[in-house]
XYZ file of C-alpha atoms in Angstrom:
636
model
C -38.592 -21.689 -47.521
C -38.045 -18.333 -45.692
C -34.839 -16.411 -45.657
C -34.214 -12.955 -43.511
C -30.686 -11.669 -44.407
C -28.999 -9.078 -41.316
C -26.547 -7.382 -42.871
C -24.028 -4.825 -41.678
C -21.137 -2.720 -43.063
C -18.964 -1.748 -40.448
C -16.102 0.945 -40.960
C -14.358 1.159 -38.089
C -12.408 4.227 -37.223
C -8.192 4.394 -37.088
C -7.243 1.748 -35.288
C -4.235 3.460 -35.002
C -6.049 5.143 -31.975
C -7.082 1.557 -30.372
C -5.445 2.465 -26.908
C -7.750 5.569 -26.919
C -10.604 3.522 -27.676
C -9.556 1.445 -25.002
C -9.013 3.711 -22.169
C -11.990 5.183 -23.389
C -14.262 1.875 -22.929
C -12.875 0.943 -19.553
C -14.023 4.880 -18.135
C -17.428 4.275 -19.993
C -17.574 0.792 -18.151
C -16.920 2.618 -15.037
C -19.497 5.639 -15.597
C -22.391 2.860 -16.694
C -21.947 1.454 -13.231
C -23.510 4.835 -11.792
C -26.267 4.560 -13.852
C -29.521 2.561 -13.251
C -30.182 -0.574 -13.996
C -31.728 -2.009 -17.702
C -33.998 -4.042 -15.672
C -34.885 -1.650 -13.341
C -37.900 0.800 -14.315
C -37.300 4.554 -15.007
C -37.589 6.650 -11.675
C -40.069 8.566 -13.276
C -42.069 5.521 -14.449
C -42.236 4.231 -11.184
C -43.433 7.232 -9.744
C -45.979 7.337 -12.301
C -47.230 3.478 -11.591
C -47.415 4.557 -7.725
C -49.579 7.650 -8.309
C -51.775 6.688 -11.474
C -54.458 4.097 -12.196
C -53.067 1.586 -14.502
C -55.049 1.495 -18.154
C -54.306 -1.771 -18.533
C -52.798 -5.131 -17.381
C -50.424 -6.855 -19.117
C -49.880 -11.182 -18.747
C -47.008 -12.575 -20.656
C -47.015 -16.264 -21.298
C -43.862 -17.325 -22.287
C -40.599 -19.257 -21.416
C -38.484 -17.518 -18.566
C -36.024 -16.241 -20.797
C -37.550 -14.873 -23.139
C -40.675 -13.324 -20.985
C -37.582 -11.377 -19.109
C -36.821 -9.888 -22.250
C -40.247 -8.880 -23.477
C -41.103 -7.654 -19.899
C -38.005 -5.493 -20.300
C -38.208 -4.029 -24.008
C -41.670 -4.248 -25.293
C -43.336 -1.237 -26.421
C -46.686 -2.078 -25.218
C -45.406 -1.743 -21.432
C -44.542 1.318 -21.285
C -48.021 3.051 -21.297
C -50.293 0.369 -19.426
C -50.139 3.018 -17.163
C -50.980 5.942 -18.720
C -55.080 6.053 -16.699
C -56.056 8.789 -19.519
C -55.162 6.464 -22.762
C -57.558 6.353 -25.302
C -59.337 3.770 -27.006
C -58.092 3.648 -30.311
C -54.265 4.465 -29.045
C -54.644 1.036 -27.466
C -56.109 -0.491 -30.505
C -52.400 0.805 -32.196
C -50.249 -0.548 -29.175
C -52.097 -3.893 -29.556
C -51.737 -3.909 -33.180
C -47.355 -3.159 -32.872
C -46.872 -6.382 -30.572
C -46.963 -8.900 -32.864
C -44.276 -7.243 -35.055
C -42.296 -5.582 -32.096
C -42.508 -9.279 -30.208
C -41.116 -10.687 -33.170
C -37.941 -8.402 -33.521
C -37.144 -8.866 -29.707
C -37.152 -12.586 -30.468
C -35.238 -12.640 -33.218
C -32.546 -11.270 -31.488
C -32.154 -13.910 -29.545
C -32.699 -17.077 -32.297
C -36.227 -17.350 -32.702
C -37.787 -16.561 -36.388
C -40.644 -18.535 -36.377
C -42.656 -17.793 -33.203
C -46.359 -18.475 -32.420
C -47.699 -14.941 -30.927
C -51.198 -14.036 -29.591
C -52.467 -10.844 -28.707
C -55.578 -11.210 -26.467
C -57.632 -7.914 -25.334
C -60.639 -8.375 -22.233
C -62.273 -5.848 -20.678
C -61.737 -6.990 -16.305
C -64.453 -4.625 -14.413
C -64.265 -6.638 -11.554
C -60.489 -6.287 -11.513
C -59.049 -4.800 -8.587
C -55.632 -4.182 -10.997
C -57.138 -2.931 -14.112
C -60.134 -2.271 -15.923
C -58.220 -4.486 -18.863
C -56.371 -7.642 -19.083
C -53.917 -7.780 -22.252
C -52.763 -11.334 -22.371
C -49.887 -12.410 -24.442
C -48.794 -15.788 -25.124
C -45.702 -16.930 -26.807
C -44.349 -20.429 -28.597
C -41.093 -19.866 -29.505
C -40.545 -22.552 -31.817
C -37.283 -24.209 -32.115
C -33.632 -21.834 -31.685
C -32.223 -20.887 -35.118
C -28.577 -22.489 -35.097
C -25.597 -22.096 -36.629
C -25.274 -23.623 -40.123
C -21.741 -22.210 -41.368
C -19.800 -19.691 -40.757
C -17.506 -18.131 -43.899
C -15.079 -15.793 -42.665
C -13.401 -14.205 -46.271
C -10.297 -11.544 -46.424
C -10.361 -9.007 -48.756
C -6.682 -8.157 -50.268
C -7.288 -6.179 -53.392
C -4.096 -5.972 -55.715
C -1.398 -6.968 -51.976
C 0.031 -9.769 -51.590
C -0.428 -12.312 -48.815
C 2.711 -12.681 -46.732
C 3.049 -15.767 -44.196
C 2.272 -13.476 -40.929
C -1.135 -12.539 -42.892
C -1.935 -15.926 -43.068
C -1.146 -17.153 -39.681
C -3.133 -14.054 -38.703
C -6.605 -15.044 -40.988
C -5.965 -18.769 -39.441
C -5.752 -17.664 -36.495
C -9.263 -15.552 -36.842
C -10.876 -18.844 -38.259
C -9.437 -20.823 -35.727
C -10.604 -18.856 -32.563
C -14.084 -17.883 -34.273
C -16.746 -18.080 -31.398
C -19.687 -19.437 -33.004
C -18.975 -23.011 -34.504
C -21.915 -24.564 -36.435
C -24.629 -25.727 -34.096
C -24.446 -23.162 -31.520
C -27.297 -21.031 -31.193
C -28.010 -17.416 -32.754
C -28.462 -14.568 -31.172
C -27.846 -11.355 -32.269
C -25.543 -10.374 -29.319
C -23.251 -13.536 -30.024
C -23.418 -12.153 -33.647
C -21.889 -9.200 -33.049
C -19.608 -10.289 -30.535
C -17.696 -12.922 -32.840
C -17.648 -10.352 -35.744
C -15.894 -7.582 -33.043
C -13.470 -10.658 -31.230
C -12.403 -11.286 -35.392
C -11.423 -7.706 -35.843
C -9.869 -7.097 -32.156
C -7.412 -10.286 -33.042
C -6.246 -8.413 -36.169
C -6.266 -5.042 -34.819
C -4.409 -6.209 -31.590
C -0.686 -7.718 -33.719
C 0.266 -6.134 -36.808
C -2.758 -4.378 -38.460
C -3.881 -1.870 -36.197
C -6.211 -0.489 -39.570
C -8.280 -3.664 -40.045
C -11.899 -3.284 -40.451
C -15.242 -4.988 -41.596
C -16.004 -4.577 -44.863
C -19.043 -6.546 -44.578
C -20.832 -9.466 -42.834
C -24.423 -11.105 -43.196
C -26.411 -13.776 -41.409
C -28.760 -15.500 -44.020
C -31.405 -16.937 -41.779
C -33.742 -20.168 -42.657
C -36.889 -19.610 -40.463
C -37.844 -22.704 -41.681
C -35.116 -24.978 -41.128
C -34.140 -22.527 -38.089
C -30.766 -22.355 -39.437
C -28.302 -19.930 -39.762
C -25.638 -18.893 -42.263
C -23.177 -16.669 -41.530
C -20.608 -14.319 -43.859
C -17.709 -12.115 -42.875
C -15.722 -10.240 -44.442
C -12.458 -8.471 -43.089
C -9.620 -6.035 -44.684
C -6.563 -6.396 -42.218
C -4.772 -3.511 -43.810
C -1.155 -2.922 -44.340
C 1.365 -4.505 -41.456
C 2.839 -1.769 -39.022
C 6.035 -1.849 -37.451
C 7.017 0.316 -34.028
C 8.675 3.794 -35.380
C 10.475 6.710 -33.185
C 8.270 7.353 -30.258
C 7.217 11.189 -30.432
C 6.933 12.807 -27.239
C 4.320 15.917 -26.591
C 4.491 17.463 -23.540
C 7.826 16.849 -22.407
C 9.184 20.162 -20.911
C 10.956 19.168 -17.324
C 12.577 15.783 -18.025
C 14.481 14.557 -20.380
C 12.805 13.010 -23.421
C 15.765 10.448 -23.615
C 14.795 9.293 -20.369
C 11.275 9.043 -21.282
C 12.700 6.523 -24.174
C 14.492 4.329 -21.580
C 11.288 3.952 -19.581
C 8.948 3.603 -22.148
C 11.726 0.691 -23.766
C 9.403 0.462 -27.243
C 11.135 -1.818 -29.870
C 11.487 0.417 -32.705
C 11.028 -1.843 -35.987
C 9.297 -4.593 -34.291
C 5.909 -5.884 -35.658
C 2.853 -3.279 -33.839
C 1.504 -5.186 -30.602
C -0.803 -3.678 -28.940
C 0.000 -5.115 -25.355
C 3.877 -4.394 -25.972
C 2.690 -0.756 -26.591
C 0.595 -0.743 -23.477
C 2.681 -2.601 -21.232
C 5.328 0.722 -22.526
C 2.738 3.278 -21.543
C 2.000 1.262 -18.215
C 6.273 1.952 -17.366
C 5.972 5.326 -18.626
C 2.865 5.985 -15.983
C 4.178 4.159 -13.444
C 7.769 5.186 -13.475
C 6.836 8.558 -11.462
C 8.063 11.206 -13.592
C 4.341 11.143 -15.488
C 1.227 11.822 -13.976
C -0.736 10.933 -17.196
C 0.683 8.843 -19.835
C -1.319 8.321 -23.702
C 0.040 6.477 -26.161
C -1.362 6.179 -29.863
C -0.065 4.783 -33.120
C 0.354 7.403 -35.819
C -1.363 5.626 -38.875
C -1.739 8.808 -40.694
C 2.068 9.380 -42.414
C 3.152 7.390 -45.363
C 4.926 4.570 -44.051
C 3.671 1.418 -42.245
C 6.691 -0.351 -41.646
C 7.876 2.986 -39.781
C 4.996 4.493 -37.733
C 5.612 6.462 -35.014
C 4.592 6.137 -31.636
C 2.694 9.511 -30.313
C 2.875 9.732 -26.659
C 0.992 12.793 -24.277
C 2.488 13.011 -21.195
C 1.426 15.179 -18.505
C 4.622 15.388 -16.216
C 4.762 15.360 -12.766
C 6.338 18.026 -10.384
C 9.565 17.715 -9.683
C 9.308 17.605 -6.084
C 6.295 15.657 -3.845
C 5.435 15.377 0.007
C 3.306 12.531 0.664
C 1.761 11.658 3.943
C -0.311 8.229 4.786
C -1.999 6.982 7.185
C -3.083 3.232 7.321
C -3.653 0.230 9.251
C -2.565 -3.395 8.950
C -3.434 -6.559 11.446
C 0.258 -7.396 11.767
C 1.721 -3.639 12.718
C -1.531 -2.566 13.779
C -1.711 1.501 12.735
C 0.914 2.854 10.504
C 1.969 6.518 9.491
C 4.091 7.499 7.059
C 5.544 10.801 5.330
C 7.440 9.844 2.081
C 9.220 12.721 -0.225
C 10.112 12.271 -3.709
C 12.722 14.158 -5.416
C 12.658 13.426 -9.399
C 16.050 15.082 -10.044
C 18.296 15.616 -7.704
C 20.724 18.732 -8.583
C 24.069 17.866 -10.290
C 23.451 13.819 -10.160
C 20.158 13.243 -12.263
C 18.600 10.487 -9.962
C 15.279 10.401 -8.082
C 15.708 10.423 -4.205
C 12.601 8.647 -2.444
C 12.943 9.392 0.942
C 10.554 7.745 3.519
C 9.692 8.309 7.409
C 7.658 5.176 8.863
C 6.525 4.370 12.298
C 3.642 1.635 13.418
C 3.756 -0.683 16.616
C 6.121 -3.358 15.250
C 8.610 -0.993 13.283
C 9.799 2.258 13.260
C 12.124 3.414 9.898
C 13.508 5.896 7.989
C 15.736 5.423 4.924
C 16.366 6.996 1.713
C 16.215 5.253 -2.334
C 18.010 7.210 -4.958
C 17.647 5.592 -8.542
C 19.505 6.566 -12.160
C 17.257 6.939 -15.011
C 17.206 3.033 -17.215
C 20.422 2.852 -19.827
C 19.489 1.259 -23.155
C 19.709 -2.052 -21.863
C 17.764 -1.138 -19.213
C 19.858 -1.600 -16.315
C 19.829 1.050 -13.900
C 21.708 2.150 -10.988
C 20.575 1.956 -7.374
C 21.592 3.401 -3.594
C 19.990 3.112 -0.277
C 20.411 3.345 3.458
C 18.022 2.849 6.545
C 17.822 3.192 9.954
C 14.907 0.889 11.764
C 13.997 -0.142 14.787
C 11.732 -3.514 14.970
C 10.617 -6.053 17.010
C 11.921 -9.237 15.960
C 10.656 -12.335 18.463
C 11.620 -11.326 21.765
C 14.160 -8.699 20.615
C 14.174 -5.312 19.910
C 16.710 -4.757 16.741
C 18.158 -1.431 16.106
C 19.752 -1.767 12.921
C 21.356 0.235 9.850
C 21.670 -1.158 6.301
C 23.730 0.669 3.222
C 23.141 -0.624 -0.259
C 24.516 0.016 -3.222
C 24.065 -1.920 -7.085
C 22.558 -2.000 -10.435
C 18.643 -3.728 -11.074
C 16.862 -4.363 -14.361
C 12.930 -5.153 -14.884
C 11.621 -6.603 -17.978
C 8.169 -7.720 -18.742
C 8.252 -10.671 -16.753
C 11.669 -10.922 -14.661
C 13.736 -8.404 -12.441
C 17.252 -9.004 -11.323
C 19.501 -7.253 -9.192
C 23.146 -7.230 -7.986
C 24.265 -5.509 -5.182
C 26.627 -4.906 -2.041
C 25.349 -4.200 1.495
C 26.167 -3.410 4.918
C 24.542 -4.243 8.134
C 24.970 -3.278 11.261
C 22.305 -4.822 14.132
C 21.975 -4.117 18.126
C 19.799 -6.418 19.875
C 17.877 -6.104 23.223
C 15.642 -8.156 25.265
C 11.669 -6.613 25.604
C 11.209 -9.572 28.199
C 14.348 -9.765 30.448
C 16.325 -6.493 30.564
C 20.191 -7.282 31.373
C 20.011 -10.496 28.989
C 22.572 -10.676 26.380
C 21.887 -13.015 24.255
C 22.726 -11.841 20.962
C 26.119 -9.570 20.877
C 26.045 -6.969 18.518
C 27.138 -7.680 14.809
C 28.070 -6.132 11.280
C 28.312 -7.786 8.213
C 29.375 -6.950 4.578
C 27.962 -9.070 1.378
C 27.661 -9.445 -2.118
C 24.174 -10.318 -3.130
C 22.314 -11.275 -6.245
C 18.413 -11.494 -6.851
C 16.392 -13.128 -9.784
C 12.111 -12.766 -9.830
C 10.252 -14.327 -12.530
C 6.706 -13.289 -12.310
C 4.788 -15.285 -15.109
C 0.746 -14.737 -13.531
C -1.845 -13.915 -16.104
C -2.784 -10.847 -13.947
C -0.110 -8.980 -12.025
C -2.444 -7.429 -9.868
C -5.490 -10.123 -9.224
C -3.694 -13.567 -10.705
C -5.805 -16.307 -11.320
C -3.457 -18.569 -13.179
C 0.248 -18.648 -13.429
C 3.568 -18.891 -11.182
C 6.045 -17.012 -9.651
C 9.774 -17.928 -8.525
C 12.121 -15.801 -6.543
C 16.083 -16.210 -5.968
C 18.241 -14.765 -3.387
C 22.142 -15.526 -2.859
C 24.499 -13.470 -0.700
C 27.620 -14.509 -0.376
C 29.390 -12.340 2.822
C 31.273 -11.877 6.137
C 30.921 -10.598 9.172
C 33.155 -7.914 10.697
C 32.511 -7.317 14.085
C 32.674 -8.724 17.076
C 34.704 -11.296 14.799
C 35.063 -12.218 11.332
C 33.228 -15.252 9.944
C 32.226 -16.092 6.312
C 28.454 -16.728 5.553
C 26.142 -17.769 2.698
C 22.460 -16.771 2.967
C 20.001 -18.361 0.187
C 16.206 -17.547 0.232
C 13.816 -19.247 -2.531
C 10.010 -18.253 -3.544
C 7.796 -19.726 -5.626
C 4.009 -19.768 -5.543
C 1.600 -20.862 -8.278
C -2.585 -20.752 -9.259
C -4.056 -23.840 -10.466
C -7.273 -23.696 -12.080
C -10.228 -26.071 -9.969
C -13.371 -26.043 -11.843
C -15.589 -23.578 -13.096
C -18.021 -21.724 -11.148
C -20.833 -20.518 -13.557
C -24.337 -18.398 -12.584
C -27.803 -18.765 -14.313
C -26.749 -16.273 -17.311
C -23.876 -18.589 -18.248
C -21.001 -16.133 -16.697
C -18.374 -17.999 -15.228
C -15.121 -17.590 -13.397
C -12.134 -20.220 -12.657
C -12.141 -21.624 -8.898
C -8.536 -22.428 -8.234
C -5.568 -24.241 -5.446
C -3.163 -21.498 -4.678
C 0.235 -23.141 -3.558
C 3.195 -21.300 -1.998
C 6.278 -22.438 -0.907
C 9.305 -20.133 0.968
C 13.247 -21.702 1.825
C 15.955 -20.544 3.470
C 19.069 -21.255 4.857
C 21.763 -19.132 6.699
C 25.456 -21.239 6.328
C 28.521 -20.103 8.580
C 29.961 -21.299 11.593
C 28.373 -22.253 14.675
C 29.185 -19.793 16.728
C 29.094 -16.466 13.704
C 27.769 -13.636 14.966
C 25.323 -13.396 12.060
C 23.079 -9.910 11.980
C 19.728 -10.416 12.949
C 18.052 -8.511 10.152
C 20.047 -11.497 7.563
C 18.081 -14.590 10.098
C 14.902 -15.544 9.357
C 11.452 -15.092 10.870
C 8.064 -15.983 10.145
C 4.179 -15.953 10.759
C 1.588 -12.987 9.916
C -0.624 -11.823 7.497
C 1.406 -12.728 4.298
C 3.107 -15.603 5.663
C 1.643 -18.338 8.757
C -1.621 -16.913 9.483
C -2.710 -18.158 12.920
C -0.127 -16.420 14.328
C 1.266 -13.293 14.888
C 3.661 -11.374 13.197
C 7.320 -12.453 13.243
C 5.956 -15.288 16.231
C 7.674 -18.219 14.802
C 11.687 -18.243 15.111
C 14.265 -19.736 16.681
C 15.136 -20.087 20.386
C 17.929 -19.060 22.649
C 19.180 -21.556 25.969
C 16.538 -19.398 27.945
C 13.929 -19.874 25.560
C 14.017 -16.186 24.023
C 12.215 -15.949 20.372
C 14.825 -14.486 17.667
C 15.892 -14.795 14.065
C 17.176 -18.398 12.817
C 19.061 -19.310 10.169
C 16.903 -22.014 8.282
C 12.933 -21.011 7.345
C 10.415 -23.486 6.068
C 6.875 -22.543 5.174
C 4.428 -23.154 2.552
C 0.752 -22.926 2.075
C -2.490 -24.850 0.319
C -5.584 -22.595 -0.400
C -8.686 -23.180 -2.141
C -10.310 -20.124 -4.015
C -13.879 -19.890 -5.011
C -16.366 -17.240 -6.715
C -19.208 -16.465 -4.867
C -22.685 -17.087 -6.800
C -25.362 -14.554 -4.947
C -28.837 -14.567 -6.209
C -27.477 -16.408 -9.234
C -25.493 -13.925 -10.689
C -21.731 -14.555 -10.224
C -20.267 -11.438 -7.773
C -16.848 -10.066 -7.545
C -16.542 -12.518 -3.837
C -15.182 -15.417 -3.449
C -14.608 -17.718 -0.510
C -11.765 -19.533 0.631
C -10.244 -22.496 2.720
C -6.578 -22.490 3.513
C -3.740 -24.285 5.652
C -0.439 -22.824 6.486
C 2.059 -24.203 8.264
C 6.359 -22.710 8.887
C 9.418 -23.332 10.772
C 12.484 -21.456 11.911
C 15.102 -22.833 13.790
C 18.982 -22.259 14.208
C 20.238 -25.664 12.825
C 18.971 -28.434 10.403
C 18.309 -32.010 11.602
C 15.223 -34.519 12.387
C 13.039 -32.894 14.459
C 15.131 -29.302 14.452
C 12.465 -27.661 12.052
C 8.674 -28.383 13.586
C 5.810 -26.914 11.708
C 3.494 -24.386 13.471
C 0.248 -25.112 11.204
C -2.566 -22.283 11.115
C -5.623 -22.940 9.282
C -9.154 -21.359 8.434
C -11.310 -19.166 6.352
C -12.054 -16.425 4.517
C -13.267 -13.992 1.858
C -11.871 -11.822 -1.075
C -13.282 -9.090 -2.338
C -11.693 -7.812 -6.383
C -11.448 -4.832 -5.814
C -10.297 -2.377 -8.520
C -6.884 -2.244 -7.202
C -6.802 -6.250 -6.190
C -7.676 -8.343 -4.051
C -9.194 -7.617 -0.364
C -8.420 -10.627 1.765
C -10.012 -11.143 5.212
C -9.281 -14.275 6.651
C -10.320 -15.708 9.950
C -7.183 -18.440 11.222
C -6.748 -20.860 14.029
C -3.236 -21.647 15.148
C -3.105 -24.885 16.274
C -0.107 -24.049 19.051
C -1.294 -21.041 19.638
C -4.830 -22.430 20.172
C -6.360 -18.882 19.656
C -8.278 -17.217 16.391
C -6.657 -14.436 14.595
C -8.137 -11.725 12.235
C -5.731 -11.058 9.054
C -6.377 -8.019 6.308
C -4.623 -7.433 3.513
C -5.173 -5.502 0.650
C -3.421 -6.577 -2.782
C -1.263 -9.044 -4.269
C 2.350 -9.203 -4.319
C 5.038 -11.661 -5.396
């Protein structure tokens, strides 16, 4: 009986610097993307094999698998074309396949394979004066025997969150006994083990050692780890360096870190993702000080790079519902004698023309903030052009997963007819309300979700004030959810969920009859983001003379099937889609008041690094015409 023992002591640097490690890894992933391929050859290689006589031809017999490897990494390969290679060099390449063969396989299972080297001399051979043939019997896949995954403790105790923590390590272990070895699944389960412990509480745990014992007779595989988590950390005072312009108080209110809570690695990244996106940061690091004395009290060390106080901003862009868009935006991080940051905005594409101003207070402990806003726009709404004016004024709060938001607002609205000048249709109206929103985002990915649901709440509670007064209530639900379909998987094994996207929108408008409700509080729908098919705003209600406006109940929804793309069998960052919408606006409720306009069709996505690219290619069935939608990114 045979045994080969890998062993490897692994000491793995501070963990306390994870998030640096991290960053670090996801630029490296982006810099290896410039570089050329494994599989491909060397540019200078290739050159070489274009201009020079090969020395030699090389055959590999083997399984597909495994000759892909071999054709990649073997030694012997890299100088069959080398014209000026002598004799007794070749002898020594010939001589290192057998044991250089032998290490490839092994790193992917096989100890025990049947390898032979065969040298002719091919005259006649418009390749190669020489034919080097190698075949290869793999022999049966070493598998997984056992697995013992030990915890070393030393003279500490073992407190109940240490144990849930080494169960949890066990439990989750990737290679169960009779999977197959490879080397690369090796190393990935030891490295998943320690990113578990590393990730909650013990940012310090390491690998003090691991082995695989390996039976090349009985092809089996045993398999020892051996982990130190390290002392528990808990969340100290988050240390700010490079805080010069703004207020590091401030910095503490965004950031919202729970001093004394258990270390989390996502909490502390979801704090530095507030921190960089909050505007007042232009680069944001955060790291856990493990070097000081006390675990249970580390602090939090974060580099900031601030941003200037004042920025000027100009975009151009395009979109298929307003067609081309410009915009000049300035940002103000603290205005003088009040503290806020004033985002003031300029807007104009074919459908809407705005300009409005957002001035926001700095978080309070309990990280409610204060808010103001007003806006002038101009936008087509059905067959209306709508001058209107808002004023808003409240408090919001944003957590991990849910933002509310109370508020009063003002709006005044002017309506005129783009079809039939003179027609007055809808008199001119102001309105005052009290409103309050609730958003629970709970996707696995708030940029790209694949899984997960979403559920929006809006109640305003108001009354109008001129040309009469009349009370209203206006209610708007959201929800939309991903529900994994299948798995899509490509030759290598690499798979990604298919899934049904669902999405559902309500609303309802209550008051009198005759109310003169504002348009911009009515409801419209169709576009891009909503009935695709149609175009923007297209679906309302209707006036006596048939004019298109606001209406004060909405119904739409949506069913959408999402699947990777598999291209040359390797799974891309595409998918395809098939999709149905359908929505309804009209100005009272009753059989056959609400009628569905229904759009369906096709289309692709394209993950991009800042989500999703959606083309999509509709029909509207009322319409009876095709429409083109873009739209770049997800939003709930």
């Amino acid at each position: 009986m045979s045994f080969c023992i890998l062993r490897s002591t692994t000491i793995i640097p501070a963990p306390a610097r994870w998030a640096a490690l991290l960053l670090f890894n996801a630029l490296s992933l982006q810099a290896c993307s410039l570089l050329p391929r494994a599989d491909k050859p060397d540019p200078a290689h290739a050159d070489l094999a274009a201009t020079a006589a090969p020395a030699f031809a090389v055959e590999l017999r083997a399984p597909d698998d495994v000759r892909e490897v071999l054709e990649r990494h073997l030694e012997l390969l890299r100088f069959r074309h080398l014209s000026d290679l002598q004799r007794n060099e070749l002898q020594r390449l010939l001589g290192a396949v057998d044991a250089n063969a032998r290490e490839l396989l092994g790193t992917m299972g096989y100890f025990a394979p049947e390898i032979t080297v065969e040298s002719s001399q091919t005259p006649d051979s418009q390749e190669a004066p020489r034919t080097v043939v190698i075949s290869v019997q793999t022999g049966a896949q070493t598998r997984i025997a056992s697995a013992d995954i030990a915890f070393a403790h030393g003279a500490r105790a073992v407190d109940d969150a240490e144990s849930r923590a080494q169960q949890r390590v066990r439990r989750n272990w990737s290679l169960a006994p009779g999977q197959p070895f490879t080397q690369s699944a090796w190393e990935a389960a030891k490295n998943d083990g320690l990113r578990q412990l590393q990730a909650r509480r013990y940012p310090t745990a390491r690998i003090v050692d691991s082995q695989a014992e390996i039976d090349a007779d009985q092809h089996q595989a045993r398999l020892n780890v051996t982990y130190d988590t390290g002392p528990a950390y808990r969340f100290g005072p988050l240390r700010l360096e490079g805080s010069q312009r703004y207020a590091p108080d401030g910095a503490r209110r965004l950031a919202r870190l729970p001093t004394g809570a258990d270390y989390d690695e996502a909490r502390m990244l979801d704090a530095q993702q507030r921190l960089a996106s909050s505007g007042y940061y232009d680069s944001v690091f955060l790291t856990l000080d493990t070097e000081g004395s006390d675990p249970q009290a580390a602090p939090v060390v974060a580099q900031l790079r601030e941003a200037r106080l004042q920025k000027l901003v100009f975009g151009p862009g395009f979109s298929t519902d307003g067609g081309a868009r410009l915009s000049l935006e300035h940002m103000h991080n603290r205005l003088p004698g009040l503290g806020w940051r004033a985002v003031s905005k300029l807007a104009l594409e074919r459908q809407a023309q705005s300009a409005g101003t957002e001035w926001t207070a700095l978080p309070e402990d309990d990280g409610w903030r204060w808010f103001a806003g007003a806006r002038l726009q101009r936008e087509v709404n059905g067959d209306y052009d709508v001058d209107s004016a808002r004023l808003r004024t409240g408090r919001s709060q944003s957590t991990q997963n849910i933002d509310r938001n109370y508020f009063l607002q003002y709006d005044a609205a002017n309506s005129k007819s783009h079809n039939r000048q003179g027609l007055a249709a809808i008199p001119d109206s102001t309105a005052v309300s009290a409103n309050y929103g609730w958003t629970g985002r709970y996707f696995n990915n708030p940029t790209a979700p694949t899984s997960g649901h979403g559920v929006a709440l809006e109640l305003g509670l108001g009354s109008t004030l001129r040309p009469k007064r009349d009370l209203f209530l206006r209610t708007l639900a959201r929800w939309q959810s991903f529900i994994p379909a299948g798995r899509v998987q490509d030759a290598a094994g690499k798979g990604r969920n298919a899934r049904v996207a669902l999405r559902a929108e309500a609303g309802a408008v209550l008051a009198r009859a005759d109310a003169p409700i504002p348009e911009t509080e009515l409801f419209l729908t169709g576009g891009d983001t909503t009935v695709r098919g149609y175009g923007y705003h297209s679906i309302g209600a209707r006036t006596g003379d048939g004019q298109l406006h606001g209406g004060r109940y909405l119904a739409a929804g949506s069913l959408e099937w999402q699947r990777p793309i598999v291209y040359r069998g390797a799974l891309s960052d595409w998918e395809s889609t098939l999709f149905i919408d359908a929505g309804a606006v009209a100005d009272r409720w009753g059989r056959g008041a609400l009628r569905p306009l229904v759009g369906l069709g096709a289309g692709l996505r394209w993950r991009s690094p800042v989500g999703p690219l959606q083309t999509d290619l509709a029909y509207g069935l009322r319409a009876r015409k095709l429409r083109l939608h873009l739209r770049l990114g997800f939003s709930f």
